[in-house]
mmCIF file as Biopython writes it, N, C-alpha, C and O atoms, coordinates in Angstrom:
data_model
#
loop_
_atom_site.group_PDB
_atom_site.id
_atom_site.type_symbol
_atom_site.label_atom_id
_atom_site.label_alt_id
_atom_site.label_comp_id
_atom_site.label_asym_id
_atom_site.label_entity_id
_atom_site.label_seq_id
_atom_site.pdbx_PDB_ins_code
_atom_site.Cartn_x
_atom_site.Cartn_y
_atom_site.Cartn_z
_atom_site.occupancy
_atom_site.B_iso_or_equiv
_atom_site.auth_seq_id
_atom_site.auth_asym_id
_atom_site.pdbx_PDB_model_num
ATOM 1   N N  . PRO A ? 1  ? 102.893 131.194 195.614 1.0 0.0 1  A 1 
ATOM 2   C CA . PRO A ? 1  ? 102.967 130.224 196.721 1.0 0.0 1  A 1 
ATOM 3   C C  . PRO A ? 1  ? 103.463 130.902 197.990 1.0 0.0 1  A 1 
ATOM 4   O O  . PRO A ? 1  ? 104.194 131.891 197.936 1.0 0.0 1  A 1 
ATOM 5   N N  . PRO A ? 2  ? 103.053 130.353 199.140 1.0 0.0 2  A 1 
ATOM 6   C CA . PRO A ? 2  ? 103.501 130.864 200.428 1.0 0.0 2  A 1 
ATOM 7   C C  . PRO A ? 2  ? 105.037 130.787 200.547 1.0 0.0 2  A 1 
ATOM 8   O O  . PRO A ? 2  ? 105.684 129.912 199.970 1.0 0.0 2  A 1 
ATOM 9   N N  . ILE A ? 3  ? 105.574 131.708 201.295 1.0 0.0 3  A 1 
ATOM 10  C CA . ILE A ? 3  ? 107.020 131.774 201.483 1.0 0.0 3  A 1 
ATOM 11  C C  . ILE A ? 3  ? 107.602 130.508 202.112 1.0 0.0 3  A 1 
ATOM 12  O O  . ILE A ? 3  ? 108.685 130.056 201.743 1.0 0.0 3  A 1 
ATOM 13  N N  . ALA A ? 4  ? 106.850 129.938 203.085 1.0 0.0 4  A 1 
ATOM 14  C CA . ALA A ? 4  ? 107.335 128.704 203.693 1.0 0.0 4  A 1 
ATOM 15  C C  . ALA A ? 4  ? 107.429 127.584 202.643 1.0 0.0 4  A 1 
ATOM 16  O O  . ALA A ? 4  ? 108.367 126.788 202.682 1.0 0.0 4  A 1 
ATOM 17  N N  . TYR A ? 5  ? 106.501 127.514 201.737 1.0 0.0 5  A 1 
ATOM 18  C CA . TYR A ? 5  ? 106.545 126.460 200.685 1.0 0.0 5  A 1 
ATOM 19  C C  . TYR A ? 5  ? 107.760 126.666 199.794 1.0 0.0 5  A 1 
ATOM 20  O O  . TYR A ? 5  ? 108.427 125.700 199.424 1.0 0.0 5  A 1 
ATOM 21  N N  . MET A ? 6  ? 108.060 127.929 199.440 1.0 0.0 6  A 1 
ATOM 22  C CA . MET A ? 6  ? 109.230 128.184 198.628 1.0 0.0 6  A 1 
ATOM 23  C C  . MET A ? 6  ? 110.515 127.846 199.290 1.0 0.0 6  A 1 
ATOM 24  O O  . MET A ? 6  ? 111.427 127.315 198.657 1.0 0.0 6  A 1 
ATOM 25  N N  . LEU A ? 7  ? 110.609 128.153 200.593 1.0 0.0 7  A 1 
ATOM 26  C CA . LEU A ? 7  ? 111.856 127.826 201.316 1.0 0.0 7  A 1 
ATOM 27  C C  . LEU A ? 7  ? 111.997 126.321 201.452 1.0 0.0 7  A 1 
ATOM 28  O O  . LEU A ? 7  ? 113.095 125.799 201.265 1.0 0.0 7  A 1 
ATOM 29  N N  . VAL A ? 8  ? 110.927 125.605 201.772 1.0 0.0 8  A 1 
ATOM 30  C CA . VAL A ? 8  ? 111.010 124.137 201.930 1.0 0.0 8  A 1 
ATOM 31  C C  . VAL A ? 8  ? 111.401 123.477 200.619 1.0 0.0 8  A 1 
ATOM 32  O O  . VAL A ? 8  ? 112.221 122.559 200.612 1.0 0.0 8  A 1 
ATOM 33  N N  . THR A ? 9  ? 110.827 123.929 199.509 1.0 0.0 9  A 1 
ATOM 34  C CA . THR A ? 9  ? 111.190 123.298 198.225 1.0 0.0 9  A 1 
ATOM 35  C C  . THR A ? 9  ? 112.591 123.645 197.830 1.0 0.0 9  A 1 
ATOM 36  O O  . THR A ? 9  ? 113.259 122.846 197.174 1.0 0.0 9  A 1 
ATOM 37  N N  . HIS A ? 10 ? 113.080 124.853 198.219 1.0 0.0 10 A 1 
ATOM 38  C CA . HIS A ? 10 ? 114.463 125.223 197.954 1.0 0.0 10 A 1 
ATOM 39  C C  . HIS A ? 10 ? 115.400 124.285 198.632 1.0 0.0 10 A 1 
ATOM 40  O O  . HIS A ? 10 ? 116.360 123.818 198.020 1.0 0.0 10 A 1 
ATOM 41  N N  . PHE A ? 11 ? 115.150 123.989 199.898 1.0 0.0 11 A 1 
ATOM 42  C CA . PHE A ? 11 ? 116.012 123.095 200.650 1.0 0.0 11 A 1 
ATOM 43  C C  . PHE A ? 11 ? 115.909 121.672 200.182 1.0 0.0 11 A 1 
ATOM 44  O O  . PHE A ? 11 ? 116.809 120.877 200.452 1.0 0.0 11 A 1 
ATOM 45  N N  . ALA A ? 12 ? 114.852 121.315 199.493 1.0 0.0 12 A 1 
ATOM 46  C CA . ALA A ? 12 ? 114.721 119.955 199.000 1.0 0.0 12 A 1 
ATOM 47  C C  . ALA A ? 12 ? 115.751 119.633 197.925 1.0 0.0 12 A 1 
ATOM 48  O O  . ALA A ? 12 ? 116.061 118.465 197.691 1.0 0.0 12 A 1 
ATOM 49  N N  . HIS A ? 13 ? 116.283 120.662 197.271 1.0 0.0 13 A 1 
ATOM 50  C CA . HIS A ? 13 ? 117.278 120.443 196.203 1.0 0.0 13 A 1 
ATOM 51  C C  . HIS A ? 13 ? 118.719 120.454 196.751 1.0 0.0 13 A 1 
ATOM 52  O O  . HIS A ? 13 ? 119.663 120.263 195.985 1.0 0.0 13 A 1 
ATOM 53  N N  . GLN A ? 14 ? 118.894 120.672 198.035 1.0 0.0 14 A 1 
ATOM 54  C CA . GLN A ? 14 ? 120.209 120.676 198.648 1.0 0.0 14 A 1 
ATOM 55  C C  . GLN A ? 14 ? 120.629 119.232 198.992 1.0 0.0 14 A 1 
ATOM 56  O O  . GLN A ? 14 ? 119.799 118.324 199.027 1.0 0.0 14 A 1 
ATOM 57  N N  . GLU A ? 15 ? 121.881 119.053 199.233 1.0 0.0 15 A 1 
ATOM 58  C CA . GLU A ? 15 ? 122.427 117.753 199.633 1.0 0.0 15 A 1 
ATOM 59  C C  . GLU A ? 15 ? 122.318 117.618 201.146 1.0 0.0 15 A 1 
ATOM 60  O O  . GLU A ? 15 ? 123.313 117.750 201.860 1.0 0.0 15 A 1 
ATOM 61  N N  . LEU A ? 16 ? 121.108 117.356 201.632 1.0 0.0 16 A 1 
ATOM 62  C CA . LEU A ? 16 ? 120.922 117.171 203.114 1.0 0.0 16 A 1 
ATOM 63  C C  . LEU A ? 16 ? 120.406 115.765 203.358 1.0 0.0 16 A 1 
ATOM 64  O O  . LEU A ? 16 ? 119.614 115.211 202.595 1.0 0.0 16 A 1 
ATOM 65  N N  . ASP A ? 17 ? 120.905 115.208 204.478 1.0 0.0 17 A 1 
ATOM 66  C CA . ASP A ? 17 ? 120.294 113.895 204.872 1.0 0.0 17 A 1 
ATOM 67  C C  . ASP A ? 17 ? 118.903 114.163 205.453 1.0 0.0 17 A 1 
ATOM 68  O O  . ASP A ? 17 ? 118.572 115.301 205.787 1.0 0.0 17 A 1 
ATOM 69  N N  . ILE A ? 18 ? 118.110 113.126 205.567 1.0 0.0 18 A 1 
ATOM 70  C CA . ILE A ? 18 ? 116.717 113.266 205.943 1.0 0.0 18 A 1 
ATOM 71  C C  . ILE A ? 18 ? 116.538 113.866 207.336 1.0 0.0 18 A 1 
ATOM 72  O O  . ILE A ? 18 ? 115.588 114.615 207.566 1.0 0.0 18 A 1 
ATOM 73  N N  . LYS A ? 19 ? 117.420 113.552 208.247 1.0 0.0 19 A 1 
ATOM 74  C CA . LYS A ? 19 ? 117.364 114.081 209.614 1.0 0.0 19 A 1 
ATOM 75  C C  . LYS A ? 19 ? 117.596 115.589 209.613 1.0 0.0 19 A 1 
ATOM 76  O O  . LYS A ? 19 ? 116.878 116.332 210.282 1.0 0.0 19 A 1 
ATOM 77  N N  . THR A ? 20 ? 118.558 116.022 208.891 1.0 0.0 20 A 1 
ATOM 78  C CA . THR A ? 20 ? 118.863 117.467 208.760 1.0 0.0 20 A 1 
ATOM 79  C C  . THR A ? 20 ? 117.753 118.200 208.068 1.0 0.0 20 A 1 
ATOM 80  O O  . THR A ? 20 ? 117.369 119.297 208.475 1.0 0.0 20 A 1 
ATOM 81  N N  . TYR A ? 21 ? 117.225 117.591 207.005 1.0 0.0 21 A 1 
ATOM 82  C CA . TYR A ? 21 ? 116.096 118.180 206.292 1.0 0.0 21 A 1 
ATOM 83  C C  . TYR A ? 21 ? 114.896 118.391 207.139 1.0 0.0 21 A 1 
ATOM 84  O O  . TYR A ? 21 ? 114.242 119.432 207.078 1.0 0.0 21 A 1 
ATOM 85  N N  . ALA A ? 22 ? 114.595 117.360 207.964 1.0 0.0 22 A 1 
ATOM 86  C CA . ALA A ? 22 ? 113.424 117.467 208.876 1.0 0.0 22 A 1 
ATOM 87  C C  . ALA A ? 22 ? 113.668 118.606 209.867 1.0 0.0 22 A 1 
ATOM 88  O O  . ALA A ? 22 ? 112.739 119.348 210.185 1.0 0.0 22 A 1 
ATOM 89  N N  . LYS A ? 23 ? 114.906 118.758 210.362 1.0 0.0 23 A 1 
ATOM 90  C CA . LYS A ? 23 ? 115.189 119.824 211.330 1.0 0.0 23 A 1 
ATOM 91  C C  . LYS A ? 23 ? 115.041 121.183 210.654 1.0 0.0 23 A 1 
ATOM 92  O O  . LYS A ? 23 ? 114.550 122.119 211.285 1.0 0.0 23 A 1 
ATOM 93  N N  . VAL A ? 24 ? 115.452 121.325 209.383 1.0 0.0 24 A 1 
ATOM 94  C CA . VAL A ? 24 ? 115.362 122.590 208.645 1.0 0.0 24 A 1 
ATOM 95  C C  . VAL A ? 24 ? 113.901 122.957 208.480 1.0 0.0 24 A 1 
ATOM 96  O O  . VAL A ? 24 ? 113.507 124.091 208.752 1.0 0.0 24 A 1 
ATOM 97  N N  . VAL A ? 25 ? 113.100 122.009 208.039 1.0 0.0 25 A 1 
ATOM 98  C CA . VAL A ? 25 ? 111.684 122.282 207.835 1.0 0.0 25 A 1 
ATOM 99  C C  . VAL A ? 25 ? 110.989 122.678 209.106 1.0 0.0 25 A 1 
ATOM 100 O O  . VAL A ? 25 ? 110.199 123.622 209.111 1.0 0.0 25 A 1 
ATOM 101 N N  . CYS A ? 26 ? 111.263 121.978 210.185 1.0 0.0 26 A 1 
ATOM 102 C CA . CYS A ? 26 ? 110.608 122.278 211.462 1.0 0.0 26 A 1 
ATOM 103 C C  . CYS A ? 26 ? 111.097 123.648 211.961 1.0 0.0 26 A 1 
ATOM 104 O O  . CYS A ? 26 ? 110.298 124.408 212.509 1.0 0.0 26 A 1 
ATOM 105 N N  . THR A ? 27 ? 112.347 123.976 211.793 1.0 0.0 27 A 1 
ATOM 106 C CA . THR A ? 27 ? 112.871 125.300 212.192 1.0 0.0 27 A 1 
ATOM 107 C C  . THR A ? 27 ? 112.253 126.403 211.419 1.0 0.0 27 A 1 
ATOM 108 O O  . THR A ? 27 ? 111.949 127.451 211.988 1.0 0.0 27 A 1 
ATOM 109 N N  . LEU A ? 28 ? 112.041 126.216 210.097 1.0 0.0 28 A 1 
ATOM 110 C CA . LEU A ? 28 ? 111.396 127.247 209.278 1.0 0.0 28 A 1 
ATOM 111 C C  . LEU A ? 28 ? 109.965 127.478 209.710 1.0 0.0 28 A 1 
ATOM 112 O O  . LEU A ? 28 ? 109.462 128.593 209.571 1.0 0.0 28 A 1 
ATOM 113 N N  . LEU A ? 29 ? 109.287 126.462 210.233 1.0 0.0 29 A 1 
ATOM 114 C CA . LEU A ? 29 ? 107.911 126.582 210.642 1.0 0.0 29 A 1 
ATOM 115 C C  . LEU A ? 29 ? 107.784 126.883 212.144 1.0 0.0 29 A 1 
ATOM 116 O O  . LEU A ? 29 ? 106.687 126.835 212.700 1.0 0.0 29 A 1 
ATOM 117 N N  . ASP A ? 30 ? 108.904 127.192 212.788 1.0 0.0 30 A 1 
ATOM 118 C CA . ASP A ? 30 ? 108.968 127.561 214.214 1.0 0.0 30 A 1 
ATOM 119 C C  . ASP A ? 30 ? 108.445 126.482 215.112 1.0 0.0 30 A 1 
ATOM 120 O O  . ASP A ? 30 ? 107.785 126.739 216.118 1.0 0.0 30 A 1 
ATOM 121 N N  . ILE A ? 31 ? 108.772 125.191 214.704 1.0 0.0 31 A 1 
ATOM 122 C CA . ILE A ? 31 ? 108.443 124.058 215.545 1.0 0.0 31 A 1 
ATOM 123 C C  . ILE A ? 31 ? 109.710 123.688 216.310 1.0 0.0 31 A 1 
ATOM 124 O O  . ILE A ? 31 ? 110.796 123.613 215.736 1.0 0.0 31 A 1 
ATOM 125 N N  . PRO A ? 32 ? 109.554 123.456 217.628 1.0 0.0 32 A 1 
ATOM 126 C CA . PRO A ? 32 ? 110.750 123.110 218.438 1.0 0.0 32 A 1 
ATOM 127 C C  . PRO A ? 32 ? 111.465 121.857 217.852 1.0 0.0 32 A 1 
ATOM 128 O O  . PRO A ? 32 ? 110.825 120.870 217.489 1.0 0.0 32 A 1 
ATOM 129 N N  . VAL A ? 33 ? 112.774 121.938 217.780 1.0 0.0 33 A 1 
ATOM 130 C CA . VAL A ? 33 ? 113.567 120.868 217.187 1.0 0.0 33 A 1 
ATOM 131 C C  . VAL A ? 33 ? 114.316 120.184 218.349 1.0 0.0 33 A 1 
ATOM 132 O O  . VAL A ? 33 ? 115.003 120.828 219.141 1.0 0.0 33 A 1 
ATOM 133 N N  . TYR A ? 34 ? 114.157 118.897 218.411 1.0 0.0 34 A 1 
ATOM 134 C CA . TYR A ? 34 ? 114.862 118.107 219.398 1.0 0.0 34 A 1 
ATOM 135 C C  . TYR A ? 34 ? 115.944 117.237 218.785 1.0 0.0 34 A 1 
ATOM 136 O O  . TYR A ? 34 ? 116.060 117.191 217.560 1.0 0.0 34 A 1 
ATOM 137 N N  . GLU A ? 35 ? 116.729 116.556 219.577 1.0 0.0 35 A 1 
ATOM 138 C CA . GLU A ? 35 ? 117.758 115.702 219.083 1.0 0.0 35 A 1 
ATOM 139 C C  . GLU A ? 35 ? 117.172 114.624 218.159 1.0 0.0 35 A 1 
ATOM 140 O O  . GLU A ? 35 ? 117.711 114.332 217.091 1.0 0.0 35 A 1 
ATOM 141 N N  . ASN A ? 36 ? 116.061 114.050 218.602 1.0 0.0 36 A 1 
ATOM 142 C CA . ASN A ? 36 ? 115.386 113.029 217.841 1.0 0.0 36 A 1 
ATOM 143 C C  . ASN A ? 36 ? 114.269 113.746 217.003 1.0 0.0 36 A 1 
ATOM 144 O O  . ASN A ? 36 ? 113.320 114.265 217.591 1.0 0.0 36 A 1 
ATOM 145 N N  . PRO A ? 37 ? 114.367 113.780 215.695 1.0 0.0 37 A 1 
ATOM 146 C CA . PRO A ? 37 ? 113.410 114.508 214.890 1.0 0.0 37 A 1 
ATOM 147 C C  . PRO A ? 37 ? 112.010 113.919 214.840 1.0 0.0 37 A 1 
ATOM 148 O O  . PRO A ? 37 ? 111.108 114.548 214.286 1.0 0.0 37 A 1 
ATOM 149 N N  . VAL A ? 38 ? 111.795 112.720 215.406 1.0 0.0 38 A 1 
ATOM 150 C CA . VAL A ? 38 ? 110.496 112.107 215.365 1.0 0.0 38 A 1 
ATOM 151 C C  . VAL A ? 38 ? 109.506 112.959 216.125 1.0 0.0 38 A 1 
ATOM 152 O O  . VAL A ? 38 ? 108.387 113.170 215.659 1.0 0.0 38 A 1 
ATOM 153 N N  . GLU A ? 39 ? 109.903 113.459 217.304 1.0 0.0 39 A 1 
ATOM 154 C CA . GLU A ? 39 ? 108.954 114.318 218.107 1.0 0.0 39 A 1 
ATOM 155 C C  . GLU A ? 39 ? 108.615 115.561 217.340 1.0 0.0 39 A 1 
ATOM 156 O O  . GLU A ? 39 ? 107.453 115.968 217.324 1.0 0.0 39 A 1 
ATOM 157 N N  . SER A ? 40 ? 109.596 116.192 216.692 1.0 0.0 40 A 1 
ATOM 158 C CA . SER A ? 40 ? 109.289 117.443 215.926 1.0 0.0 40 A 1 
ATOM 159 C C  . SER A ? 40 ? 108.438 117.139 214.745 1.0 0.0 40 A 1 
ATOM 160 O O  . SER A ? 40 ? 107.533 117.909 214.423 1.0 0.0 40 A 1 
ATOM 161 N N  . LEU A ? 41 ? 108.700 116.015 214.067 1.0 0.0 41 A 1 
ATOM 162 C CA . LEU A ? 41 ? 107.838 115.644 212.895 1.0 0.0 41 A 1 
ATOM 163 C C  . LEU A ? 41 ? 106.392 115.337 213.391 1.0 0.0 41 A 1 
ATOM 164 O O  . LEU A ? 41 ? 105.426 115.642 212.692 1.0 0.0 41 A 1 
ATOM 165 N N  . HIS A ? 42 ? 106.258 114.757 214.548 1.0 0.0 42 A 1 
ATOM 166 C CA . HIS A ? 42 ? 104.938 114.503 215.063 1.0 0.0 42 A 1 
ATOM 167 C C  . HIS A ? 42 ? 104.203 115.796 215.239 1.0 0.0 42 A 1 
ATOM 168 O O  . HIS A ? 42 ? 103.028 115.880 214.880 1.0 0.0 42 A 1 
ATOM 169 N N  . VAL A ? 43 ? 104.845 116.821 215.783 1.0 0.0 43 A 1 
ATOM 170 C CA . VAL A ? 43 ? 104.213 118.106 215.942 1.0 0.0 43 A 1 
ATOM 171 C C  . VAL A ? 43 ? 103.860 118.725 214.598 1.0 0.0 43 A 1 
ATOM 172 O O  . VAL A ? 43 ? 102.800 119.328 214.431 1.0 0.0 43 A 1 
ATOM 173 N N  . LEU A ? 44 ? 104.802 118.558 213.611 1.0 0.0 44 A 1 
ATOM 174 C CA . LEU A ? 44 ? 104.551 119.149 212.257 1.0 0.0 44 A 1 
ATOM 175 C C  . LEU A ? 44 ? 103.343 118.486 211.620 1.0 0.0 44 A 1 
ATOM 176 O O  . LEU A ? 44 ? 102.490 119.195 211.088 1.0 0.0 44 A 1 
ATOM 177 N N  . PHE A ? 45 ? 103.225 117.174 211.644 1.0 0.0 45 A 1 
ATOM 178 C CA . PHE A ? 45 ? 102.106 116.501 210.994 1.0 0.0 45 A 1 
ATOM 179 C C  . PHE A ? 45 ? 100.808 116.735 211.779 1.0 0.0 45 A 1 
ATOM 180 O O  . PHE A ? 45 ? 99.743  116.827 211.169 1.0 0.0 45 A 1 
ATOM 181 N N  . THR A ? 46 ? 100.863 116.831 213.065 1.0 0.0 46 A 1 
ATOM 182 C CA . THR A ? 46 ? 99.638  117.140 213.868 1.0 0.0 46 A 1 
ATOM 183 C C  . THR A ? 46 ? 99.156  118.511 213.507 1.0 0.0 46 A 1 
ATOM 184 O O  . THR A ? 46 ? 97.957  118.712 213.316 1.0 0.0 46 A 1 
ATOM 185 N N  . LEU A ? 47 ? 100.056 119.467 213.408 1.0 0.0 47 A 1 
ATOM 186 C CA . LEU A ? 47 ? 99.672  120.825 212.982 1.0 0.0 47 A 1 
ATOM 187 C C  . LEU A ? 47 ? 99.057  120.824 211.576 1.0 0.0 47 A 1 
ATOM 188 O O  . LEU A ? 47 ? 98.069  121.508 211.309 1.0 0.0 47 A 1 
ATOM 189 N N  . TYR A ? 48 ? 99.665  120.048 210.703 1.0 0.0 48 A 1 
ATOM 190 C CA . TYR A ? 48 ? 99.169  119.941 209.318 1.0 0.0 48 A 1 
ATOM 191 C C  . TYR A ? 48 ? 97.730  119.431 209.325 1.0 0.0 48 A 1 
ATOM 192 O O  . TYR A ? 48 ? 96.851  119.992 208.670 1.0 0.0 48 A 1 
ATOM 193 N N  . LEU A ? 49 ? 97.511  118.359 210.078 1.0 0.0 49 A 1 
ATOM 194 C CA . LEU A ? 49 ? 96.163  117.791 210.136 1.0 0.0 49 A 1 
ATOM 195 C C  . LEU A ? 49 ? 95.123  118.765 210.731 1.0 0.0 49 A 1 
ATOM 196 O O  . LEU A ? 49 ? 93.975  118.813 210.291 1.0 0.0 49 A 1 
ATOM 197 N N  . GLU A ? 50 ? 95.544  119.511 211.707 1.0 0.0 50 A 1 
ATOM 198 C CA . GLU A ? 50 ? 94.619  120.497 212.324 1.0 0.0 50 A 1 
ATOM 199 C C  . GLU A ? 50 ? 94.248  121.542 211.260 1.0 0.0 50 A 1 
ATOM 200 O O  . GLU A ? 50 ? 93.082  121.928 211.175 1.0 0.0 50 A 1 
ATOM 201 N N  . PHE A ? 51 ? 95.168  121.991 210.480 1.0 0.0 51 A 1 
ATOM 202 C CA . PHE A ? 51 ? 94.845  122.975 209.406 1.0 0.0 51 A 1 
ATOM 203 C C  . PHE A ? 51 ? 94.034  122.318 208.328 1.0 0.0 51 A 1 
ATOM 204 O O  . PHE A ? 51 ? 93.092  122.920 207.813 1.0 0.0 51 A 1 
ATOM 205 N N  . LYS A ? 52 ? 94.366  121.122 207.977 1.0 0.0 52 A 1 
ATOM 206 C CA . LYS A ? 52 ? 93.608  120.431 206.947 1.0 0.0 52 A 1 
ATOM 207 C C  . LYS A ? 52 ? 92.149  120.168 207.304 1.0 0.0 52 A 1 
ATOM 208 O O  . LYS A ? 52 ? 91.261  120.221 206.453 1.0 0.0 52 A 1 
ATOM 209 N N  . ASN A ? 53 ? 91.926  119.886 208.575 1.0 0.0 53 A 1 
ATOM 210 C CA . ASN A ? 53 ? 90.552  119.555 209.038 1.0 0.0 53 A 1 
ATOM 211 C C  . ASN A ? 53 ? 89.788  120.770 209.523 1.0 0.0 53 A 1 
ATOM 212 O O  . ASN A ? 53 ? 88.611  120.656 209.866 1.0 0.0 53 A 1 
ATOM 213 N N  . ASN A ? 54 ? 90.425  121.932 209.563 1.0 0.0 54 A 1 
ATOM 214 C CA . ASN A ? 54 ? 89.784  123.138 210.009 1.0 0.0 54 A 1 
ATOM 215 C C  . ASN A ? 54 ? 88.801  123.624 208.888 1.0 0.0 54 A 1 
ATOM 216 O O  . ASN A ? 54 ? 89.214  123.817 207.745 1.0 0.0 54 A 1 
ATOM 217 N N  . PRO A ? 55 ? 87.526  123.813 209.233 1.0 0.0 55 A 1 
ATOM 218 C CA . PRO A ? 55 ? 86.538  124.177 208.206 1.0 0.0 55 A 1 
ATOM 219 C C  . PRO A ? 55 ? 86.846  125.513 207.522 1.0 0.0 55 A 1 
ATOM 220 O O  . PRO A ? 55 ? 86.504  125.693 206.353 1.0 0.0 55 A 1 
ATOM 221 N N  . VAL A ? 56 ? 87.463  126.422 208.205 1.0 0.0 56 A 1 
ATOM 222 C CA . VAL A ? 56 ? 87.807  127.769 207.639 1.0 0.0 56 A 1 
ATOM 223 C C  . VAL A ? 56 ? 88.786  127.579 206.506 1.0 0.0 56 A 1 
ATOM 224 O O  . VAL A ? 56 ? 88.599  128.175 205.445 1.0 0.0 56 A 1 
ATOM 225 N N  . PHE A ? 57 ? 89.832  126.770 206.677 1.0 0.0 57 A 1 
ATOM 226 C CA . PHE A ? 57 ? 90.811  126.587 205.667 1.0 0.0 57 A 1 
ATOM 227 C C  . PHE A ? 57 ? 90.382  125.594 204.622 1.0 0.0 57 A 1 
ATOM 228 O O  . PHE A ? 57 ? 90.860  125.680 203.491 1.0 0.0 57 A 1 
ATOM 229 N N  . ARG A ? 58 ? 89.510  124.656 204.925 1.0 0.0 58 A 1 
ATOM 230 C CA . ARG A ? 58 ? 89.051  123.680 203.998 1.0 0.0 58 A 1 
ATOM 231 C C  . ARG A ? 58 ? 88.287  124.289 202.829 1.0 0.0 58 A 1 
ATOM 232 O O  . ARG A ? 58 ? 88.488  123.902 201.677 1.0 0.0 58 A 1 
ATOM 233 N N  . CYS A ? 59 ? 87.405  125.249 203.134 1.0 0.0 59 A 1 
ATOM 234 C CA . CYS A ? 59 ? 86.572  125.793 202.041 1.0 0.0 59 A 1 
ATOM 235 C C  . CYS A ? 59 ? 87.208  126.980 201.355 1.0 0.0 59 A 1 
ATOM 236 O O  . CYS A ? 59 ? 86.719  127.432 200.320 1.0 0.0 59 A 1 
ATOM 237 N N  . GLY A ? 60 ? 88.299  127.497 201.918 1.0 0.0 60 A 1 
ATOM 238 C CA . GLY A ? 60 ? 88.969  128.606 201.288 1.0 0.0 60 A 1 
ATOM 239 C C  . GLY A ? 60 ? 88.350  129.981 201.506 1.0 0.0 60 A 1 
ATOM 240 O O  . GLY A ? 60 ? 88.711  130.941 200.825 1.0 0.0 60 A 1 
ATOM 241 N N  . CYS A ? 61 ? 87.414  130.080 202.458 1.0 0.0 61 A 1 
ATOM 242 C CA . CYS A ? 61 ? 86.759  131.377 202.693 1.0 0.0 61 A 1 
ATOM 243 C C  . CYS A ? 61 ? 87.266  131.980 203.999 1.0 0.0 61 A 1 
ATOM 244 O O  . CYS A ? 61 ? 87.916  131.299 204.792 1.0 0.0 61 A 1 
ATOM 245 N N  . GLN A ? 62 ? 86.972  133.237 204.214 1.0 0.0 62 A 1 
ATOM 246 C CA . GLN A ? 62 ? 87.408  133.949 205.414 1.0 0.0 62 A 1 
ATOM 247 C C  . GLN A ? 62 ? 86.553  133.652 206.640 1.0 0.0 62 A 1 
ATOM 248 O O  . GLN A ? 62 ? 87.059  133.601 207.762 1.0 0.0 62 A 1 
ATOM 249 N N  . ALA A ? 63 ? 85.261  133.456 206.420 1.0 0.0 63 A 1 
ATOM 250 C CA . ALA A ? 63 ? 84.359  133.165 207.528 1.0 0.0 63 A 1 
ATOM 251 C C  . ALA A ? 63 ? 84.108  131.652 207.608 1.0 0.0 63 A 1 
ATOM 252 O O  . ALA A ? 63 ? 84.329  130.939 206.630 1.0 0.0 63 A 1 
ATOM 253 N N  . PRO A ? 64 ? 83.654  131.165 208.756 1.0 0.0 64 A 1 
ATOM 254 C CA . PRO A ? 64 ? 83.357  129.712 208.872 1.0 0.0 64 A 1 
ATOM 255 C C  . PRO A ? 64 ? 82.316  129.316 207.779 1.0 0.0 64 A 1 
ATOM 256 O O  . PRO A ? 64 ? 81.398  130.066 207.448 1.0 0.0 64 A 1 
ATOM 257 N N  . CYS A ? 65 ? 82.520  128.129 207.265 1.0 0.0 65 A 1 
ATOM 258 C CA . CYS A ? 65 ? 81.584  127.659 206.200 1.0 0.0 65 A 1 
ATOM 259 C C  . CYS A ? 65 ? 80.212  127.281 206.815 1.0 0.0 65 A 1 
ATOM 260 O O  . CYS A ? 65 ? 80.122  126.815 207.951 1.0 0.0 65 A 1 
ATOM 261 N N  . ALA A ? 66 ? 79.162  127.502 206.017 1.0 0.0 66 A 1 
ATOM 262 C CA . ALA A ? 66 ? 77.827  127.169 206.461 1.0 0.0 66 A 1 
ATOM 263 C C  . ALA A ? 66 ? 77.663  125.621 206.346 1.0 0.0 66 A 1 
ATOM 264 O O  . ALA A ? 66 ? 78.150  125.014 205.392 1.0 0.0 66 A 1 
ATOM 265 N N  . PRO A ? 67 ? 76.991  125.020 207.304 1.0 0.0 67 A 1 
ATOM 266 C CA . PRO A ? 67 ? 76.793  123.528 207.232 1.0 0.0 67 A 1 
ATOM 267 C C  . PRO A ? 67 ? 75.948  123.111 206.075 1.0 0.0 67 A 1 
ATOM 268 O O  . PRO A ? 67 ? 75.701  121.919 205.888 1.0 0.0 67 A 1 
#
């Protein structure tokens, strides 16, 4: 598994409140962290959706997928 996944799951077993956990996850992924974690989480989930909908990552190949 990717290193970011291993770090995020490691912190999931710690005694952190949800606000601190969100800040830790965003910091590990180099997403700017603000006082209100909603903005940072918005960036996190937007980034996730961009990767999820990207055709290169969706098919698991190195080159763009053929239509």
